[in-house]
Coordinates of C-alpha atoms and ligand atoms in Angstrom, one line a residue:
M1 CA 184.4 149.1 179.9
R2 CA 187.8 148.1 178.4
G3 CA 189.6 145.8 176.8
E4 CA 189.6 143.1 173.6
S5 CA 186.6 140.7 173.4
T6 CA 185.1 138.7 170.2
V7 CA 181.1 138.3 169.6
P8 CA 179.3 134.6 168.3
G9 CA 179.0 134.1 164.8
D10 CA 176.8 135.8 162.9
K11 CA 173.1 134.5 163.4
S12 CA 171.6 136.1 160.3
V13 CA 174.1 134.7 158.3
A14 CA 174.3 131.0 159.8
H15 CA 170.4 130.5 159.3
R16 CA 171.0 131.3 155.7
W17 CA 174.7 129.2 155.2
L18 CA 173.1 126.3 157.4
M19 CA 170.1 126.0 155.4
L20 CA 172.7 126.5 151.5
A21 CA 174.9 123.8 153.0
A22 CA 171.9 121.7 153.7
T23 CA 170.5 121.9 150.1
A24 CA 173.6 121.9 148.2
E25 CA 175.4 118.6 146.2
G26 CA 178.2 117.6 149.3
T27 CA 179.8 118.4 151.9
S28 CA 179.9 122.0 153.3
V29 CA 182.0 122.9 157.0
L30 CA 181.0 125.8 158.4
A31 CA 183.7 126.6 160.6
G32 CA 182.2 129.8 163.6
V33 CA 179.0 128.6 164.2
P34 CA 176.9 130.5 167.0
R35 CA 175.7 128.3 169.9
S36 CA 172.7 131.1 169.8
L37 CA 169.1 129.3 170.5
D38 CA 168.0 130.6 167.1
V39 CA 170.4 128.9 165.6
Q40 CA 169.6 126.2 167.2
S41 CA 166.3 125.8 166.0
T42 CA 167.2 125.9 162.2
V43 CA 169.8 123.3 162.9
R44 CA 167.5 120.7 164.9
A45 CA 164.7 122.1 162.0
L46 CA 166.6 121.1 159.2
R47 CA 167.8 117.7 161.1
E48 CA 164.4 116.7 161.4
M49 CA 164.1 117.3 157.8
G50 CA 167.1 114.8 156.8
A51 CA 169.7 116.7 156.6
S52 CA 173.2 115.7 158.9
I53 CA 174.5 118.4 161.0
E54 CA 177.7 116.9 162.7
P55 CA 180.0 119.0 164.8
A56 CA 183.3 118.7 163.1
V57 CA 187.1 120.1 163.2
E58 CA 187.7 123.5 162.4
P59 CA 189.1 124.1 158.5
G60 CA 192.1 126.6 159.0
G61 CA 191.4 130.0 157.9
F62 CA 190.4 133.1 160.0
H63 CA 190.2 131.8 163.3
V64 CA 187.2 134.1 166.0
E65 CA 187.8 132.6 169.4
H66 CA 184.8 132.5 171.6
P67 CA 183.3 129.9 174.0
A68 CA 180.0 130.1 172.0
R69 CA 181.2 129.3 168.6
G70 CA 181.5 125.8 167.1
T71 CA 182.1 124.4 163.6
L72 CA 179.9 122.0 161.8
E73 CA 179.3 119.2 159.0
V74 CA 176.5 119.7 156.4
R75 CA 175.7 116.6 154.4
G76 CA 173.7 118.1 151.3
R77 CA 170.9 116.7 150.4
G78 CA 170.6 118.7 147.2
R79 CA 168.2 122.0 146.7
L80 CA 164.9 119.4 146.6
G81 CA 165.8 116.5 148.8
L82 CA 165.3 117.6 152.6
R83 CA 162.0 115.3 152.8
G84 CA 159.0 115.8 155.2
P85 CA 159.7 116.1 158.7
S86 CA 157.3 113.9 161.5
G87 CA 155.6 116.2 162.9
A88 CA 155.2 119.8 163.0
V89 CA 158.5 121.9 163.0
D90 CA 159.5 123.7 165.9
C91 CA 160.6 127.7 164.9
G92 CA 161.4 128.4 169.3
N93 CA 161.9 132.4 168.9
S94 CA 163.1 132.4 164.9
G95 CA 161.1 134.6 163.0
T96 CA 164.0 134.4 160.4
T97 CA 164.0 130.4 161.1
M98 CA 160.5 130.5 160.0
R99 CA 160.5 132.0 157.4
L100 CA 163.5 131.6 155.4
L101 CA 162.5 128.3 155.7
A102 CA 159.3 128.5 154.2
G103 CA 160.7 130.1 150.6
L104 CA 163.3 127.4 151.1
L105 CA 160.8 124.5 151.3
A106 CA 158.0 126.5 148.5
P107 CA 159.5 124.3 146.0
V108 CA 160.3 121.2 147.4
E109 CA 157.2 118.2 147.8
I110 CA 156.3 117.9 150.8
E111 CA 153.8 118.9 153.6
V112 CA 155.1 120.6 156.9
V113 CA 154.1 122.7 159.9
L114 CA 156.2 125.3 161.0
D115 CA 155.4 126.5 164.3
G116 CA 157.3 128.7 167.1
D117 CA 156.4 130.2 171.1
P118 CA 154.2 132.2 171.5
S119 CA 156.5 135.5 170.3
L120 CA 156.9 133.8 167.6
R121 CA 153.4 132.6 167.3
A122 CA 152.2 136.8 167.4
R123 CA 154.0 138.0 164.7
P124 CA 152.8 138.2 160.9
M125 CA 153.5 135.8 158.8
E126 CA 151.2 136.7 155.8
R127 CA 154.0 139.4 154.1
V128 CA 156.3 135.7 153.6
A129 CA 153.2 133.4 152.7
G130 CA 151.8 135.8 150.0
P131 CA 154.3 135.7 147.4
L132 CA 154.7 132.2 148.0
R133 CA 151.2 131.7 147.0
R134 CA 151.9 133.3 144.1
M135 CA 154.7 131.4 143.2
G136 CA 152.8 128.3 143.4
A137 CA 153.0 126.9 146.8
T138 CA 150.1 125.9 148.6
V139 CA 150.4 128.1 152.0
S140 CA 147.9 128.8 155.3
T141 CA 148.9 130.2 158.1
R142 CA 146.1 131.0 161.2
A143 CA 144.8 134.6 160.7
G144 CA 148.0 135.3 159.3
H145 CA 150.2 133.6 161.9
A146 CA 152.2 130.7 162.7
P147 CA 151.6 127.7 162.6
I148 CA 152.3 128.5 158.7
A149 CA 151.0 125.0 156.7
L150 CA 153.2 124.9 153.7
R151 CA 152.9 122.1 150.6
G152 CA 155.1 122.7 148.6
G153 CA 155.9 121.6 144.5
D154 CA 156.4 123.4 141.4
L155 CA 157.0 127.0 141.5
E156 CA 156.9 129.7 138.6
G157 CA 159.2 133.0 139.6
I158 CA 157.7 136.2 140.6
S159 CA 158.7 139.5 140.1
F160 CA 157.9 140.9 143.9
E161 CA 157.6 144.4 145.9
P162 CA 157.2 143.7 149.4
E163 CA 155.0 146.6 151.4
V164 CA 157.7 146.0 154.3
A165 CA 161.3 146.3 154.3
S166 CA 162.2 142.7 155.5
A167 CA 165.4 140.5 154.4
Q168 CA 163.5 137.3 155.9
V169 CA 160.3 138.1 152.8
K170 CA 163.1 139.0 151.1
G171 CA 165.8 136.0 151.9
A172 CA 162.1 133.5 151.7
V173 CA 161.6 134.5 147.8
L174 CA 164.9 134.6 146.5
L175 CA 165.4 131.4 148.2
A176 CA 162.6 129.9 146.6
G177 CA 163.9 131.6 143.4
T178 CA 166.5 129.3 143.0
A179 CA 164.2 126.0 142.3
A180 CA 161.5 128.5 140.4
A181 CA 160.7 128.5 136.6
G182 CA 162.2 131.4 135.2
E183 CA 163.3 134.9 136.6
T184 CA 163.0 135.4 140.3
L185 CA 163.4 139.3 141.1
V186 CA 162.4 141.2 144.2
R187 CA 162.4 145.0 143.9
E188 CA 163.0 146.4 147.5
K189 CA 162.2 150.4 148.6
L190 CA 164.3 150.5 151.2
P191 CA 167.3 148.1 151.3
T192 CA 167.9 145.6 153.7
R193 CA 170.6 143.2 154.4
D194 CA 172.1 141.5 151.4
H195 CA 173.3 138.0 153.1
T196 CA 171.4 135.7 151.0
E197 CA 172.1 137.3 147.7
R198 CA 176.0 137.1 148.8
A199 CA 176.0 133.2 149.5
L200 CA 174.2 132.4 146.4
E201 CA 176.5 134.8 144.5
A202 CA 179.5 133.5 146.0
L203 CA 177.7 129.4 145.8
G204 CA 177.6 130.2 142.1
V205 CA 173.7 130.8 141.5
S206 CA 173.2 132.8 138.9
I207 CA 172.3 135.9 140.1
L208 CA 172.0 140.2 139.7
R209 CA 171.9 142.5 142.3
S210 CA 171.3 146.6 141.4
E211 CA 170.9 148.6 144.4
S212 CA 167.4 147.9 145.1
V213 CA 166.2 144.9 142.9
A214 CA 167.5 141.1 143.2
A215 CA 166.7 138.3 140.6
V216 CA 167.3 134.7 140.6
S217 CA 167.8 132.5 138.2
P218 CA 167.3 128.6 139.3
G219 CA 170.5 126.7 139.6
Q220 CA 171.7 123.8 142.2
H221 CA 174.7 125.3 144.3
S222 CA 177.7 123.4 145.5
A223 CA 179.2 122.9 149.3
F224 CA 181.6 125.2 150.6
E225 CA 183.8 125.7 153.7
G226 CA 182.3 128.8 155.3
I227 CA 184.0 131.2 158.4
L228 CA 181.3 133.2 160.1
P229 CA 182.0 136.4 161.1
G230 CA 181.3 137.3 164.3
D231 CA 178.4 139.5 164.9
P232 CA 177.8 142.2 164.5
S233 CA 174.5 142.8 165.8
A234 CA 176.2 141.5 169.5
A235 CA 178.7 143.5 168.9
A236 CA 177.2 147.3 168.9
F237 CA 176.3 146.6 172.7
L238 CA 180.0 146.0 173.5
V239 CA 180.2 149.2 171.4
V240 CA 178.0 151.5 172.5
G241 CA 178.6 150.4 176.1
A242 CA 182.3 151.2 175.8
V243 CA 181.4 154.1 174.2
I244 CA 178.2 155.6 176.9
S245 CA 180.7 154.2 179.7
G246 CA 184.1 156.5 178.8
G247 CA 185.5 152.9 178.4
A248 CA 187.5 151.2 175.1
V249 CA 186.7 148.5 173.2
S250 CA 188.6 146.6 170.3
L251 CA 186.5 143.4 168.7
S252 CA 188.0 140.6 166.3
G253 CA 186.5 138.8 163.5
V254 CA 183.3 140.9 163.6
G255 CA 181.4 140.9 160.4
L256 CA 180.6 144.1 158.3
N257 CA 178.8 144.0 155.5
P258 CA 177.5 147.7 155.1
T259 CA 174.3 146.7 155.1
R260 CA 174.5 145.3 158.7
V261 CA 176.7 148.9 159.9
G262 CA 174.7 151.3 159.5
F263 CA 175.0 151.6 163.4
V264 CA 178.6 152.6 162.9
D265 CA 177.8 155.5 161.1
I266 CA 175.0 156.7 163.5
L267 CA 177.2 156.6 166.8
R268 CA 179.7 158.6 164.5
R269 CA 177.1 161.2 163.4
M270 CA 176.1 161.0 167.5
G271 CA 179.9 162.7 167.8
A272 CA 181.2 158.0 168.8
R273 CA 184.7 157.5 167.9
V274 CA 184.1 153.9 166.4
E275 CA 186.4 152.2 163.3
T276 CA 186.5 149.7 161.3
V277 CA 189.4 147.9 159.9
E278 CA 188.6 145.1 157.0
E279 CA 190.7 141.7 157.3
W280 CA 189.3 139.3 155.7
S281 CA 186.2 138.0 154.2
S282 CA 184.5 134.8 153.3
V283 CA 181.5 133.1 151.5
G284 CA 181.1 137.1 150.4
E285 CA 181.0 138.2 153.9
P286 CA 184.2 141.1 154.8
A287 CA 185.0 140.7 158.5
G288 CA 187.3 142.6 160.4
R289 CA 187.7 144.5 163.9
I290 CA 185.5 147.2 165.4
T291 CA 187.5 149.8 167.9
A292 CA 185.1 152.1 170.0
T293 CA 186.4 155.0 172.0
G294 CA 184.2 156.7 174.6
G295 CA 185.0 159.6 176.8
G296 CA 183.4 162.2 174.5
S297 CA 180.5 163.8 174.9
L298 CA 177.3 162.1 172.4
R299 CA 175.0 164.6 170.9
G300 CA 171.7 163.4 169.3
V301 CA 170.2 163.0 166.5
S302 CA 167.4 162.5 163.7
L303 CA 167.3 159.4 161.5
S304 CA 165.1 158.4 158.7
Q305 CA 162.6 155.0 157.8
A306 CA 165.5 153.8 155.6
E307 CA 168.5 154.5 157.9
V308 CA 165.7 152.9 161.0
A309 CA 165.3 149.8 158.5
A310 CA 169.3 149.3 157.8
A311 CA 169.8 149.1 161.5
I312 CA 166.5 147.6 162.7
D313 CA 168.3 145.1 166.0
E314 CA 169.9 148.1 166.8
I315 CA 167.6 150.6 167.3
P316 CA 166.8 149.3 170.7
V317 CA 170.4 150.0 171.9
L318 CA 170.5 153.1 169.8
A319 CA 167.9 154.6 172.0
L320 CA 169.8 154.1 174.5
A321 CA 172.8 155.6 173.9
A322 CA 170.6 158.2 172.8
A323 CA 169.3 158.3 176.4
H324 CA 172.6 158.7 177.1
A325 CA 173.3 162.1 175.0
E326 CA 172.7 165.6 174.9
G327 CA 169.7 167.0 173.2
E328 CA 166.6 164.9 171.6
S329 CA 166.6 162.2 169.1
R330 CA 163.6 161.0 166.8
F331 CA 164.1 158.0 165.6
E332 CA 161.9 158.1 162.4
G333 CA 159.4 155.5 160.8
A334 CA 160.0 152.8 163.3
A335 CA 157.1 151.0 163.3
E336 CA 158.1 147.9 162.3
L337 CA 159.8 147.8 165.7
R338 CA 156.2 146.8 166.7
V339 CA 156.5 143.4 165.2
K340 CA 160.3 141.7 166.3
E341 CA 160.2 139.2 169.3
S342 CA 157.9 142.4 171.6
D343 CA 156.7 145.4 170.7
R344 CA 160.7 147.5 170.9
L345 CA 158.8 150.6 170.0
A346 CA 156.6 150.5 174.1
G347 CA 159.2 148.2 175.4
V348 CA 162.0 151.2 174.8
V349 CA 160.0 153.7 175.8
A350 CA 159.1 151.7 179.3
G351 CA 162.2 150.8 179.5
I352 CA 164.0 154.4 179.4
R353 CA 161.1 155.6 181.3
A354 CA 161.9 152.8 184.1
L355 CA 166.2 153.2 184.5
G356 CA 165.1 157.7 184.6
G357 CA 164.9 158.6 181.5
E358 CA 162.7 160.2 178.7
A359 CA 161.3 158.8 175.9
S360 CA 157.8 158.0 173.8
V361 CA 155.7 157.6 170.6
D362 CA 155.2 159.9 168.3
R363 CA 153.0 158.2 165.4
D364 CA 155.9 155.8 164.5
A365 CA 158.5 157.5 165.6
L366 CA 160.7 156.8 168.9
V367 CA 161.5 160.2 170.4
I368 CA 164.2 160.5 172.7
G369 CA 164.9 162.7 176.0
G370 CA 168.6 162.9 176.4
G371 CA 170.6 164.2 179.3
G372 CA 171.1 160.3 180.9
L373 CA 169.6 158.2 183.0
R374 CA 169.7 157.6 186.9
G375 CA 169.6 154.0 187.0
G376 CA 166.3 152.2 187.8
Q377 CA 164.0 148.2 187.5
V378 CA 163.8 147.4 183.9
H379 CA 162.6 144.0 182.6
A380 CA 163.0 142.3 179.0
H381 CA 160.1 140.6 178.3
G382 CA 161.5 137.6 176.9
D383 CA 162.8 139.6 174.5
H384 CA 167.0 139.1 173.5
R385 CA 167.9 142.1 172.2
M386 CA 165.7 144.3 174.8
A387 CA 167.2 142.8 177.9
M388 CA 171.3 143.4 176.3
A389 CA 169.9 147.0 175.2
F390 CA 168.7 147.4 178.8
A391 CA 171.6 146.2 180.4
T392 CA 174.0 148.3 177.9
G393 CA 172.0 152.0 178.6
A394 CA 172.6 150.8 182.6
L395 CA 176.0 150.6 182.6
A396 CA 176.4 154.0 182.2
A397 CA 173.4 155.6 184.3
R398 CA 174.7 157.5 187.2
G399 CA 173.1 154.5 190.7
P400 CA 172.6 150.5 189.8
S401 CA 170.4 148.8 188.1
S402 CA 168.5 145.2 187.3
V403 CA 167.6 143.6 184.5
A404 CA 164.9 141.0 185.0
G405 CA 164.7 138.7 181.9
M406 CA 169.1 138.3 181.4
E407 CA 168.2 135.1 179.9
S408 CA 167.2 135.4 176.8
A409 CA 170.2 136.6 175.6
D410 CA 171.2 133.4 174.7
V411 CA 168.9 133.8 171.4
S412 CA 171.3 135.6 169.7
F413 CA 174.5 136.1 172.4
P414 CA 175.3 133.2 174.7
G415 CA 178.3 134.9 177.0
F416 CA 176.6 138.2 176.9
V417 CA 177.1 138.8 180.6
E418 CA 180.3 136.7 180.8
S419 CA 181.8 139.1 177.9
L420 CA 180.9 142.4 179.6
R421 CA 182.4 141.3 182.9
G422 CA 185.6 139.4 180.6
L423 CA 186.1 143.9 179.5
G424 CA 185.7 144.4 183.3
L425 CA 182.1 145.3 184.6
D426 CA 180.1 144.7 187.7
V427 CA 177.7 142.2 187.2
E428 CA 175.8 140.0 188.8
P429 CA 172.6 138.2 189.5
S430 CA 170.2 139.6 191.3
Ligands
S3P501 C1 166.5 139.2 159.6 C2 166.0 140.0 159.3 C3 165.5 141.7 160.2 C4 165.8 141.4 161.7 C5 165.9 139.8 161.7 C6 166.7 138.8 161.2 C7 167.5 138.5 158.9 O1 164.0 140.9 160.3 O2 165.4 142.4 162.4 O3 167.0 140.1 163.3 O4 168.1 137.5 158.9 O5 167.1 138.4 157.5 P1 162.7 141.6 159.0 O6 163.3 140.6 158.1 O7 161.6 141.2 160.1 O8 163.2 142.8 159.0

């Protein structure tokens, strides 16, 4: 695996910028919007509620070439201007779309039903419904799950400490807080990605922040021009691929927000050579180059619950890296992985075993025996990150592997297989 590459725009940031652009005053231009299925769910939802979102010409600035990136012009309707959709809003496979929309819409006087595919319908939604109810919105779930029925209206700011580490819940409450009376404060036990806070700050909304607290006051934000950084969670697959297969990759324009690149520190601790250089920033999000060089051996690693939370989407691919390391690895406090697009705790264990490695779950900890993989047949069960993690782990296996369900990569990384081929790998449909 060798060469230069890029990745699609950051899905997490794209959801937030699209929602903020649709509720801004004026017309925003967003470049580098990924054509991933999850982001399309957000675009579709906002259009159904009256936002005009159309392809546009890319503004000048920090251009990042990738076939799955596009530029969109979004005509904002003002903070409370979205209108009720004609039917249920289909959030597809996207938990971020559903949870952030619930917060965005909670202060708007409309009725909305948010629904999704069977995977999304199985995920917990009370974690976001609860605080929005406390703020004054009328929210019901079906036994804690989607569909979520929401009637928005006047909200009061709250002080809220989420039980689980979740940037989606934090983001939803802060977005609701931009149109609630008084201050809305979120205090986190473990830090999570801060894209909502950075965007609100960059757009002039009054927000006070410390490491564990964010407090927002109501205000109408203005339209903006933004260039999305490449998705560090997508980059993680190529970085791990290079590290475990003895290759070398250099990825430009990747988001380097410190709350997203925890996986880089973890890989370094395992003995990998990974460098980052910050080159530009847009709407408060830093971006630059990530270079990874393989060749040396990796050692097993112990991760705390906070480290797991800070690299939550990268845990599957880090687990595959750990399977190629020398010695055992232990990832503590990984229970949240059970409620992602699939049960990733069980899925990682089953996948590593199917590829000829050792893995188990010890209460909420993931334990991975090192020593390499033999290769084998695995199934992604419709989960994009599992498909890409298995494919990445398979690159350094001693024999060939096949991964069923590779098409789900389009949820966050359209063009993943083409990127692998572009870096010199032998990946064929079977
Ligand atoms: C995300 C937050 C995380 C992450 C997801 C994207 C976000 O979910 O797993 O892929 O954009 O806020 P949780 O908030 O459920 O931890």
